[in-house]
Amino acid sequence: MKSSTINSDLPRLRYRKQRQHKKIVRFFVLLISVLALSFLSYKTLRFLIPLIGSLQIFQYKNAIVSPTEHISEEELKKLMGKLSGNLFHLDLDAIQASIKKNPWVLEAKVSRIFPDRIRVDITEKKAAALLSMDRDGLYFLDPSGKKIAPLRPSDHSGFPVISGLNPVEVEKGDLILKAYELIQLYESKSFLKNLSISEVAYKEGIGYMVFTRHPVFEIRLGQDYWDEKFYRLEKVLQDLSQKLLVPQFIDLNFSKKVVVKLSK
């Protein structure tokens, strides 16, 4: 029974191999033809291009796309739209422009993979912080201080939040960049980097306030002299740590003293 089953499958296997061999031969013949097109006259090209366009082997089948952290494969394919027809006739520039409509896309490259596919490579924007916009919720910010896209429930939200800015201040961006400078300086201090920043709030007349993540307390830093203030802050926090005390509020906006309110 087994030998008869094997023998009956042999013609089918031979047929499949022959078809595969024919496809490979046809593909290489067509590929050589395409490469030779650049050496042909304009009239010949006008004749051959429609002929190649009608060949079934070059009919578009699918796209190779790689999802990123904030852009799913489904979202990418939706932006590309329903593609069909000959691979040579697909407008790659139009597909690329459509993909770039996603706010997370920094760069997009669309290329043909012969005989019947396209490839989409995405470079995603990098997030540096989150912006709190009151009624508008939270937005991701890029390293230049520009808004990228709203925070979604599925997004990673471990970035520090920048709050207290009005729309005009957000558009100008200088206060956001100054908040970045504050965060970078804070995290460069050996003792402070273990107390990660949850939020940097700005208030006109007071300046910047930092809220730590764990334990939670507020640090008032004002507008300037941050390096000097962080030096004094480290000394205060080291002293509190040795005494097993946790602050609720620390105000560094005084030249000769530090105001500390302890947590209950």
Short mmCIF file of C-alpha atoms in Angstrom, two decimals:
data_model
loop_
_atom_site.label_atom_id
_atom_site.label_comp_id
_atom_site.label_asym_id
_atom_site.label_seq_id
_atom_site.Cartn_x
_atom_site.Cartn_y
_atom_site.Cartn_z
CA MET A 1 0.00 0.00 0.00
CA LYS A 2 2.77 2.40 0.88
CA SER A 3 4.78 1.74 -2.31
CA SER A 4 1.73 2.27 -4.52
CA THR A 5 0.96 5.58 -2.77
CA ILE A 6 4.54 6.75 -3.33
CA ASN A 7 4.46 5.74 -7.00
CA SER A 8 1.18 7.59 -7.55
CA ASP A 9 2.71 10.77 -6.10
CA LEU A 10 5.76 10.72 -8.40
CA PRO A 11 4.06 12.25 -11.48
CA ARG A 12 2.62 15.02 -9.30
CA LEU A 13 6.03 15.80 -7.80
CA ARG A 14 7.65 15.84 -11.25
CA TYR A 15 4.96 18.22 -12.48
CA ARG A 16 5.53 20.60 -9.56
CA LYS A 17 9.31 20.58 -10.14
CA GLN A 18 8.81 21.26 -13.84
CA ARG A 19 6.51 24.21 -13.07
CA GLN A 20 9.00 25.65 -10.56
CA HIS A 21 11.83 25.22 -13.08
CA LYS A 22 9.82 26.97 -15.79
CA LYS A 23 8.99 29.86 -13.44
CA ILE A 24 12.66 30.32 -12.55
CA VAL A 25 13.73 30.21 -16.20
CA ARG A 26 10.99 32.69 -17.19
CA PHE A 27 11.95 35.03 -14.37
CA PHE A 28 15.64 35.16 -15.34
CA VAL A 29 14.81 35.59 -19.01
CA LEU A 30 12.52 38.48 -18.14
CA LEU A 31 15.07 39.97 -15.76
CA ILE A 32 17.73 39.95 -18.46
CA SER A 33 15.22 41.54 -20.80
CA VAL A 34 14.49 44.30 -18.31
CA LEU A 35 18.19 45.00 -17.79
CA ALA A 36 18.63 45.23 -21.54
CA LEU A 37 15.86 47.83 -21.86
CA SER A 38 18.28 50.66 -21.03
CA PHE A 39 20.23 49.90 -24.21
CA LEU A 40 17.20 49.88 -26.50
CA SER A 41 15.72 52.72 -28.51
CA TYR A 42 12.76 54.76 -27.29
CA LYS A 43 10.43 53.19 -29.88
CA THR A 44 11.45 49.69 -28.78
CA LEU A 45 10.89 50.62 -25.15
CA ARG A 46 7.38 51.87 -25.93
CA PHE A 47 6.64 48.49 -27.46
CA LEU A 48 8.19 46.27 -24.76
CA ILE A 49 7.02 48.01 -21.55
CA PRO A 50 3.30 47.25 -22.11
CA LEU A 51 4.28 43.68 -22.98
CA ILE A 52 6.19 43.27 -19.72
CA GLY A 53 3.36 44.97 -17.86
CA SER A 54 0.94 42.32 -19.05
CA LEU A 55 3.01 39.37 -17.78
CA GLN A 56 1.41 37.53 -14.89
CA ILE A 57 4.73 36.94 -13.14
CA PHE A 58 4.99 40.67 -12.32
CA GLN A 59 1.49 40.98 -10.84
CA TYR A 60 1.69 42.47 -7.33
CA LYS A 61 1.02 39.96 -4.54
CA ASN A 62 1.98 41.46 -1.18
CA ALA A 63 4.18 43.86 0.79
CA ILE A 64 6.93 43.12 3.29
CA VAL A 65 6.51 45.56 6.17
CA SER A 66 8.12 45.61 9.60
CA PRO A 67 6.08 47.15 12.44
CA THR A 68 7.77 49.62 14.77
CA GLU A 69 7.16 50.38 18.45
CA HIS A 70 4.29 52.78 17.71
CA ILE A 71 3.20 51.72 14.20
CA SER A 72 1.61 48.30 13.70
CA GLU A 73 1.73 46.26 10.50
CA GLU A 74 -2.03 46.75 10.16
CA GLU A 75 -1.68 50.55 10.36
CA LEU A 76 1.07 50.56 7.74
CA LYS A 77 -0.92 48.44 5.29
CA LYS A 78 -3.99 50.62 5.83
CA LEU A 79 -1.94 53.71 4.93
CA MET A 80 -0.66 51.99 1.79
CA GLY A 81 -4.22 51.31 0.61
CA LYS A 82 -5.35 48.48 -1.64
CA LEU A 83 -2.57 47.80 -4.13
CA SER A 84 -2.98 45.77 -7.30
CA GLY A 85 -1.70 45.44 -10.83
CA ASN A 86 1.75 45.10 -12.31
CA LEU A 87 4.74 45.75 -10.05
CA PHE A 88 6.21 48.20 -12.58
CA HIS A 89 3.03 50.29 -12.53
CA LEU A 90 2.86 50.84 -8.75
CA ASP A 91 3.55 54.46 -7.78
CA LEU A 92 6.17 54.02 -5.05
CA ASP A 93 6.41 57.78 -4.39
CA ALA A 94 2.67 57.96 -3.73
CA ILE A 95 2.82 54.95 -1.40
CA GLN A 96 5.74 56.53 0.46
CA ALA A 97 3.91 59.87 0.79
CA SER A 98 0.84 58.10 2.17
CA ILE A 99 2.91 56.24 4.79
CA LYS A 100 4.50 59.51 5.91
CA LYS A 101 1.06 60.73 7.00
CA ASN A 102 1.55 58.71 10.18
CA PRO A 103 2.98 61.20 12.74
CA TRP A 104 5.51 58.66 14.02
CA VAL A 105 7.19 58.19 10.62
CA LEU A 106 10.50 60.03 10.32
CA GLU A 107 11.58 58.37 7.07
CA ALA A 108 9.94 55.83 4.76
CA LYS A 109 11.52 53.91 1.90
CA VAL A 110 9.46 51.80 -0.53
CA SER A 111 11.24 49.50 -2.99
CA ARG A 112 10.30 46.76 -5.47
CA ILE A 113 11.27 43.14 -4.83
CA PHE A 114 10.96 41.29 -8.11
CA PRO A 115 8.95 39.61 -9.36
CA ASP A 116 5.82 40.44 -7.32
CA ARG A 117 6.40 42.21 -3.97
CA ILE A 118 7.34 45.55 -2.45
CA ARG A 119 9.30 46.28 0.72
CA VAL A 120 8.59 49.10 3.18
CA ASP A 121 11.32 50.27 5.57
CA ILE A 122 10.38 52.72 8.32
CA THR A 123 12.54 54.91 10.53
CA GLU A 124 10.45 55.92 13.54
CA LYS A 125 10.73 59.20 15.44
CA LYS A 126 12.29 59.04 18.91
CA ALA A 127 10.36 60.27 21.94
CA ALA A 128 12.11 62.32 24.65
CA ALA A 129 9.25 63.21 27.03
CA LEU A 130 5.49 63.54 27.42
CA LEU A 131 3.61 66.83 27.30
CA SER A 132 0.54 67.35 29.48
CA MET A 133 -2.01 69.47 27.60
CA ASP A 134 -4.88 69.59 30.15
CA ARG A 135 -8.04 68.67 28.20
CA ASP A 136 -6.02 67.26 25.27
CA GLY A 137 -4.30 64.65 27.44
CA LEU A 138 -0.69 63.56 26.99
CA TYR A 139 1.42 63.95 23.83
CA PHE A 140 4.80 62.49 23.00
CA LEU A 141 7.55 65.05 22.40
CA ASP A 142 10.58 64.55 20.17
CA PRO A 143 14.14 65.69 21.13
CA SER A 144 13.55 69.06 19.43
CA GLY A 145 10.52 69.76 21.64
CA LYS A 146 7.90 69.19 18.93
CA LYS A 147 4.69 67.21 19.48
CA ILE A 148 4.58 63.79 17.82
CA ALA A 149 1.29 62.08 18.66
CA PRO A 150 -1.13 61.52 21.57
CA LEU A 151 -0.34 58.84 24.13
CA ARG A 152 -2.43 55.70 23.59
CA PRO A 153 -3.27 53.09 26.25
CA SER A 154 -0.92 50.59 24.58
CA ASP A 155 2.06 53.00 24.53
CA HIS A 156 5.01 52.90 26.93
CA SER A 157 4.57 55.89 29.27
CA GLY A 158 7.73 55.83 31.38
CA PHE A 159 8.92 59.21 30.07
CA PRO A 160 9.00 62.32 32.30
CA VAL A 161 5.95 64.56 31.87
CA ILE A 162 6.33 68.28 31.12
CA SER A 163 3.36 70.34 32.27
CA GLY A 164 2.15 73.90 32.94
CA LEU A 165 2.76 75.33 29.46
CA ASN A 166 0.13 77.12 27.37
CA PRO A 167 -0.28 76.44 23.62
CA VAL A 168 1.83 79.47 22.63
CA GLU A 169 4.70 78.37 24.89
CA VAL A 170 4.45 74.84 23.51
CA GLU A 171 4.61 76.17 19.93
CA LYS A 172 7.68 78.31 20.68
CA GLY A 173 9.38 75.34 22.32
CA ASP A 174 12.10 77.17 24.28
CA LEU A 175 10.60 76.31 27.70
CA ILE A 176 10.40 72.64 26.68
CA LEU A 177 14.06 72.64 25.63
CA LYS A 178 14.98 74.27 28.93
CA ALA A 179 13.04 71.52 30.74
CA TYR A 180 15.11 68.98 28.77
CA GLU A 181 18.26 70.74 29.95
CA LEU A 182 17.04 70.54 33.55
CA ILE A 183 16.26 66.81 33.25
CA GLN A 184 19.65 66.06 31.68
CA LEU A 185 21.52 67.96 34.39
CA TYR A 186 19.45 66.28 37.13
CA GLU A 187 20.15 62.80 35.77
CA SER A 188 23.89 63.51 35.53
CA LYS A 189 24.12 63.77 39.34
CA SER A 190 25.10 60.45 40.89
CA PHE A 191 22.79 60.70 43.93
CA LEU A 192 19.81 62.23 42.11
CA LYS A 193 19.64 59.79 39.20
CA ASN A 194 18.35 57.12 41.61
CA LEU A 195 15.34 59.38 42.31
CA SER A 196 13.82 59.38 38.83
CA ILE A 197 11.76 62.34 37.61
CA SER A 198 8.03 61.83 37.16
CA GLU A 199 7.12 65.38 36.11
CA VAL A 200 8.66 68.77 35.38
CA ALA A 201 6.09 71.53 35.88
CA TYR A 202 6.50 75.16 34.87
CA LYS A 203 4.71 78.08 36.49
CA GLU A 204 5.24 81.72 35.57
CA GLY A 205 6.78 83.66 38.45
CA ILE A 206 7.99 80.48 40.18
CA GLY A 207 9.86 78.67 37.43
CA TYR A 208 10.40 74.93 37.23
CA MET A 209 9.31 72.33 39.76
CA VAL A 210 10.41 68.69 39.69
CA PHE A 211 8.27 65.86 41.06
CA THR A 212 10.06 62.60 41.78
CA ARG A 213 8.58 59.20 41.00
CA HIS A 214 9.41 57.16 44.11
CA PRO A 215 9.27 58.37 46.78
CA VAL A 216 7.05 61.23 45.58
CA PHE A 217 8.07 64.75 46.60
CA GLU A 218 8.36 68.22 45.03
CA ILE A 219 11.57 70.16 44.34
CA ARG A 220 11.32 73.88 43.48
CA LEU A 221 14.22 74.95 41.28
CA GLY A 222 13.23 78.31 39.77
CA GLN A 223 14.66 79.51 36.47
CA ASP A 224 18.44 79.26 36.79
CA TYR A 225 21.57 78.34 38.79
CA TRP A 226 20.51 74.72 38.64
CA ASP A 227 23.97 73.20 38.96
CA GLU A 228 24.54 75.01 42.24
CA LYS A 229 21.03 74.13 43.46
CA PHE A 230 21.47 70.44 42.62
CA TYR A 231 24.69 70.42 44.63
CA ARG A 232 22.81 71.72 47.68
CA LEU A 233 19.92 69.35 46.98
CA GLU A 234 22.22 66.32 47.04
CA LYS A 235 23.63 67.37 50.41
CA VAL A 236 20.12 67.75 51.85
CA LEU A 237 18.89 64.42 50.48
CA GLN A 238 21.96 62.57 51.74
CA ASP A 239 21.40 64.00 55.22
CA LEU A 240 17.69 63.06 55.15
CA SER A 241 18.51 59.56 53.93
CA GLN A 242 20.92 58.98 56.81
CA LYS A 243 18.18 60.04 59.24
CA LEU A 244 15.59 57.84 57.43
CA LEU A 245 13.47 60.90 56.68
CA VAL A 246 11.46 61.48 53.50
CA PRO A 247 10.76 65.02 52.25
CA GLN A 248 7.41 66.23 50.98
CA PHE A 249 8.65 69.55 49.65
CA ILE A 250 12.10 71.09 49.05
CA ASP A 251 12.49 74.73 47.99
CA LEU A 252 15.90 75.75 46.61
CA ASN A 253 14.92 79.28 45.57
CA PHE A 254 16.95 80.87 48.35
CA SER A 255 20.61 81.82 48.11
CA LYS A 256 21.66 80.87 51.65
CA LYS A 257 19.15 78.29 52.82
CA VAL A 258 17.05 75.32 51.76
CA VAL A 259 13.45 75.02 52.92
CA VAL A 260 12.39 71.42 53.63
CA LYS A 261 8.97 70.12 54.63
CA LEU A 262 9.00 66.51 55.77
CA SER A 263 6.49 63.89 54.79
CA LYS A 264 4.17 62.79 57.59
#
